[in-house]
mmCIF file of C-alpha atoms and ligand atoms in Angstrom:
data_model
loop_
_atom_site.group_PDB
_atom_site.id
_atom_site.type_symbol
_atom_site.label_atom_id
_atom_site.label_comp_id
_atom_site.label_asym_id
_atom_site.label_seq_id
_atom_site.Cartn_x
_atom_site.Cartn_y
_atom_site.Cartn_z
ATOM 1 C CA MET A 10 -9.220 -19.040 -12.440
ATOM 2 C CA GLU A 11 -9.963 -21.046 -9.654
ATOM 3 C CA ALA A 12 -10.790 -20.657 -5.980
ATOM 4 C CA VAL A 13 -6.846 -20.011 -4.788
ATOM 5 C CA ASN A 14 -5.895 -22.017 -1.692
ATOM 6 C CA TYR A 15 -3.263 -21.566 0.621
ATOM 7 C CA GLU A 16 -1.124 -22.386 3.187
ATOM 8 C CA LEU A 17 -0.055 -19.913 5.965
ATOM 9 C CA GLU A 18 3.515 -20.036 7.142
ATOM 10 C CA ILE A 19 4.032 -17.787 10.751
ATOM 11 C CA PHE A 20 7.198 -16.124 11.801
ATOM 12 C CA ASN A 21 8.943 -14.169 14.141
ATOM 13 C CA ASN A 22 10.449 -10.900 12.900
ATOM 14 C CA ARG A 23 13.968 -12.837 11.748
ATOM 15 C CA CYS A 24 15.995 -8.983 12.336
ATOM 16 C CA MET A 25 14.349 -8.291 15.707
ATOM 17 C CA PRO A 26 13.472 -11.410 16.950
ATOM 18 C CA SER A 27 12.041 -9.521 20.216
ATOM 19 C CA ALA A 28 9.374 -7.133 17.824
ATOM 20 C CA MET A 29 6.163 -8.226 19.197
ATOM 21 C CA THR A 30 5.035 -8.201 15.483
ATOM 22 C CA VAL A 31 4.860 -11.462 13.303
ATOM 23 C CA GLN A 32 5.322 -11.918 9.645
ATOM 24 C CA CYS A 33 3.532 -14.194 7.188
ATOM 25 C CA PHE A 34 3.808 -16.096 4.242
ATOM 26 C CA ALA A 35 0.512 -17.322 2.430
ATOM 27 C CA HIS A 36 1.970 -20.256 -0.327
ATOM 28 C CA LEU A 37 -0.798 -20.190 -3.066
ATOM 29 C CA ASP A 38 -1.219 -23.412 -4.708
ATOM 30 C CA GLN A 39 -1.346 -22.073 -7.901
ATOM 31 C CA ASP A 40 0.383 -19.427 -9.528
ATOM 32 C CA ILE A 41 -1.859 -16.097 -9.900
ATOM 33 C CA GLY A 42 1.203 -13.891 -11.832
ATOM 34 C CA GLU A 43 -1.016 -13.091 -14.680
ATOM 35 C CA ALA A 44 -3.675 -11.368 -12.301
ATOM 36 C CA LEU A 45 -1.045 -8.860 -10.708
ATOM 37 C CA PRO A 46 -1.114 -6.389 -13.568
ATOM 38 C CA TYR A 47 -4.462 -6.004 -13.049
ATOM 39 C CA LEU A 48 -4.573 -6.416 -9.456
ATOM 40 C CA ASN A 49 -2.078 -3.258 -9.334
ATOM 41 C CA ALA A 50 -3.953 -1.448 -11.433
ATOM 42 C CA VAL A 51 -7.295 -1.283 -8.934
ATOM 43 C CA LEU A 52 -5.737 -1.042 -6.261
ATOM 44 C CA GLY A 53 -2.360 0.831 -6.795
ATOM 45 C CA GLY A 54 0.443 -0.678 -5.440
ATOM 46 C CA ILE A 55 3.790 0.949 -4.647
ATOM 47 C CA ASP A 56 5.779 -0.596 -6.322
ATOM 48 C CA TYR A 57 5.506 -3.252 -9.005
ATOM 49 C CA VAL A 58 8.174 -5.973 -10.449
ATOM 50 C CA LYS A 59 7.212 -7.423 -14.021
ATOM 51 C CA ASP A 60 9.484 -10.429 -14.237
ATOM 52 C CA PRO A 61 8.736 -12.912 -11.992
ATOM 53 C CA PRO A 62 5.912 -10.343 -11.525
ATOM 54 C CA SER A 63 5.358 -9.132 -7.892
ATOM 55 C CA VAL A 64 3.313 -5.893 -6.374
ATOM 56 C CA THR A 65 3.742 -4.259 -3.441
ATOM 57 C CA PHE A 66 0.812 -2.962 -1.242
ATOM 58 C CA LYS A 67 0.419 -0.738 1.892
ATOM 59 C CA VAL A 68 -2.390 -2.234 4.106
ATOM 60 C CA GLN A 69 -3.264 -1.017 7.493
ATOM 61 C CA GLY A 70 0.513 -0.121 8.091
ATOM 62 C CA LYS A 71 1.881 -3.216 6.939
ATOM 63 C CA LEU A 72 3.898 -4.287 3.513
ATOM 64 C CA MET A 73 2.190 -6.683 1.590
ATOM 65 C CA THR A 74 3.801 -8.230 -1.385
ATOM 66 C CA VAL A 75 2.111 -10.444 -3.442
ATOM 67 C CA HIS A 76 4.212 -12.701 -5.997
ATOM 68 C CA GLY A 77 2.614 -15.158 -8.460
ATOM 69 C CA GLN A 78 2.854 -18.024 -5.543
ATOM 70 C CA LYS A 79 3.280 -16.513 -2.765
ATOM 71 C CA ILE A 80 2.145 -13.440 -0.480
ATOM 72 C CA ALA A 81 4.460 -11.718 2.397
ATOM 73 C CA ILE A 82 3.263 -9.548 5.437
ATOM 74 C CA ASN A 83 5.045 -7.852 7.822
ATOM 75 C CA ALA A 84 3.867 -6.510 10.854
ATOM 76 C CA LEU A 85 0.889 -8.642 12.009
ATOM 77 C CA LYS A 86 -0.081 -8.530 15.149
ATOM 78 C CA HIS A 87 -1.418 -12.080 15.167
ATOM 79 C CA ARG A 88 -2.464 -15.160 13.186
ATOM 80 C CA ASN A 89 -6.077 -14.196 12.423
ATOM 81 C CA GLU A 90 -4.808 -10.526 11.123
ATOM 82 C CA ALA A 91 -2.772 -12.681 8.538
ATOM 83 C CA VAL A 92 -5.433 -14.824 7.991
ATOM 84 C CA LYS A 93 -7.648 -12.194 7.422
ATOM 85 C CA ILE A 94 -5.762 -9.754 5.080
ATOM 86 C CA VAL A 95 -4.936 -12.708 2.678
ATOM 87 C CA ASP A 96 -8.807 -13.991 2.307
ATOM 88 C CA TRP A 97 -9.168 -9.893 1.366
ATOM 89 C CA VAL A 98 -7.169 -9.569 -1.260
ATOM 90 C CA LEU A 99 -7.300 -13.219 -2.858
ATOM 91 C CA ARG A 100 -10.935 -11.553 -3.185
ATOM 92 C CA GLU A 101 -9.749 -8.613 -4.581
ATOM 93 C CA ILE A 102 -6.960 -11.108 -7.121
ATOM 94 C CA SER A 103 -10.531 -12.790 -8.220
ATOM 95 C CA ASP A 104 -12.623 -10.079 -8.494
ATOM 96 C CA ALA A 105 -9.634 -8.217 -10.318
ATOM 97 C CA TRP A 106 -8.566 -11.880 -12.946
ATOM 98 C CA GLU A 107 -12.992 -11.784 -13.711
ATOM 99 C CA LYS A 108 -13.264 -7.938 -14.849
ATOM 100 C CA ARG A 109 -9.905 -8.180 -16.667
ATOM 101 C CA ASP A 110 -11.274 -7.515 -19.891
ATOM 102 C CA GLU A 111 -12.768 -3.762 -18.471
ATOM 103 C CA ILE A 112 -8.987 -3.014 -16.862
ATOM 104 C CA GLU A 113 -6.546 -1.212 -18.367
ATOM 105 C CA PRO A 114 -3.281 -3.498 -16.725
ATOM 106 C CA ARG A 115 -0.334 -1.593 -15.237
ATOM 107 C CA TYR A 116 3.010 -2.822 -14.641
ATOM 108 C CA VAL A 117 4.624 0.281 -13.173
ATOM 109 C CA GLY A 118 4.244 0.839 -9.108
ATOM 110 C CA ILE A 119 2.939 4.382 -8.383
ATOM 111 C CA GLY A 120 6.017 5.337 -6.155
ATOM 112 C CA LYS A 121 7.104 7.480 -3.596
ATOM 113 C CA PRO A 122 4.853 10.685 -2.719
ATOM 114 C CA MET A 123 6.728 13.854 -4.545
ATOM 115 C CA ILE A 124 7.715 16.903 -2.637
ATOM 116 C CA ILE A 125 6.508 19.346 -5.540
ATOM 117 C CA GLU A 126 3.366 17.438 -5.197
ATOM 118 C CA ILE A 127 3.025 18.200 -1.730
ATOM 119 C CA LEU A 128 3.790 21.837 -1.812
ATOM 120 C CA LYS A 129 1.681 23.123 -4.184
ATOM 121 C CA LEU A 130 -0.853 22.446 -1.995
ATOM 122 C CA LEU A 131 0.409 23.672 1.138
ATOM 123 C CA PRO A 132 -0.001 27.928 1.751
ATOM 124 C CA LYS A 133 3.348 28.632 1.897
ATOM 125 C CA THR A 134 3.819 31.587 4.797
ATOM 126 C CA ASN A 135 5.945 29.670 7.008
ATOM 127 C CA CYS A 136 3.926 30.238 9.907
ATOM 128 C CA ARG A 137 4.552 27.714 12.283
ATOM 129 C CA GLU A 138 1.407 27.050 13.166
ATOM 130 C CA CYS A 139 1.907 22.795 12.592
ATOM 131 C CA GLY A 140 5.462 22.711 14.709
ATOM 132 C CA ALA A 141 7.505 22.883 11.612
ATOM 133 C CA ALA A 142 10.141 24.733 10.987
ATOM 134 C CA THR A 143 8.796 25.751 7.608
ATOM 135 C CA CYS A 144 6.441 24.701 4.710
ATOM 136 C CA MET A 145 9.212 22.239 3.300
ATOM 137 C CA VAL A 146 9.782 21.146 6.724
ATOM 138 C CA PHE A 147 6.198 20.073 6.839
ATOM 139 C CA ASP A 148 5.823 18.829 3.669
ATOM 140 C CA THR A 149 9.188 15.980 4.035
ATOM 141 C CA GLN A 150 7.336 14.625 6.535
ATOM 142 C CA VAL A 151 3.887 14.493 5.328
ATOM 143 C CA ALA A 152 5.517 12.216 2.195
ATOM 144 C CA GLU A 153 7.074 10.559 5.239
ATOM 145 C CA GLY A 154 3.634 10.275 6.749
ATOM 146 C CA ALA A 155 4.366 11.711 9.836
ATOM 147 C CA LYS A 156 2.144 14.726 9.024
ATOM 148 C CA ASP A 157 -1.237 14.867 7.183
ATOM 149 C CA ALA A 158 -3.601 17.972 6.117
ATOM 150 C CA SER A 159 -4.976 18.138 9.692
ATOM 151 C CA ASN A 160 -2.047 19.735 11.146
ATOM 152 C CA CYS A 161 -1.763 22.464 8.624
ATOM 153 C CA PRO A 162 -4.457 24.466 10.105
ATOM 154 C CA PRO A 163 -4.000 27.647 8.197
ATOM 155 C CA MET A 164 -4.964 25.515 4.737
ATOM 156 C CA GLN A 165 -8.183 25.901 2.999
ATOM 157 C CA PRO A 166 -10.454 22.780 2.732
ATOM 158 C CA ASP A 167 -10.172 22.548 -0.472
ATOM 159 C CA PHE A 168 -6.119 21.890 -0.319
ATOM 160 C CA SER A 169 -6.512 19.979 2.577
ATOM 161 C CA GLU A 170 -8.936 17.184 0.734
ATOM 162 C CA LYS A 171 -7.075 17.368 -2.073
ATOM 163 C CA LEU A 172 -4.017 16.702 -0.046
ATOM 164 C CA THR A 173 -5.508 13.810 1.869
ATOM 165 C CA ALA A 174 -6.569 12.250 -1.697
ATOM 166 C CA TYR A 175 -2.901 12.535 -3.093
ATOM 167 C CA MET A 176 -1.621 10.746 -0.324
ATOM 168 C CA GLU A 177 -4.401 8.220 0.007
ATOM 169 C CA PRO A 178 -3.477 5.262 -2.219
ATOM 170 C CA PHE A 179 0.394 5.350 -0.446
ATOM 171 C CA GLY A 180 -1.453 4.729 2.534
ATOM 172 C CA LEU A 181 1.422 5.822 4.988
ATOM 173 C CA ASN A 182 -1.422 7.089 7.688
ATOM 174 C CA ASN A 183 -2.972 3.562 8.173
HETATM 175 S S1 SF4 B 225 0.985 25.489 9.136
HETATM 176 FE FE1 SF4 B 225 1.758 25.083 7.100
HETATM 177 S S2 SF4 B 225 1.557 27.207 6.255
HETATM 178 FE FE2 SF4 B 225 1.744 26.951 8.412
HETATM 179 S S3 SF4 B 225 4.174 26.418 7.884
HETATM 180 FE FE3 SF4 B 225 2.900 24.767 8.585
HETATM 181 S S4 SF4 B 225 3.250 24.116 6.914
HETATM 182 FE FE4 SF4 B 225 2.947 25.716 6.667
#
């Protein structure tokens, strides 16, 4: 794959014209679709579409979808932020493509956090120290990214670490 160049298109949020953030499209000068299953394997996309290929990530609190010839990113503060993220993901794409012989391509996303997996790590005493009425309520708050392991004081440190590691790929607390 040759070095990928792009043209940046910045525009305001069409649904909320008053929003303080902008969105961008980076229009690529070549089709990188073949590299997307490798990028997905390396970065763990939350959603993957096979045909035509695209992969969606949560990056620094923004949603980014990489298509064959376009990268779309929302909730950007300004143009420089868009350039930084696009340059970063193009480096990741190039690295993944170069190392493709060592990478198992992945054609599905990691999906959403599973309530049952989070619940396994909670103390399940319903003590309310987290401010939630029950551990189950806290569980759903964690799954949405509104709370994290640090909000449950009675949680054992090793379970806390496991919960943080489980939630990390979903990027919800960025
Ligand atoms: S602080 Fe932890 S143990 Fe207590 S209710 Fe909240 S989630 Fe459950």
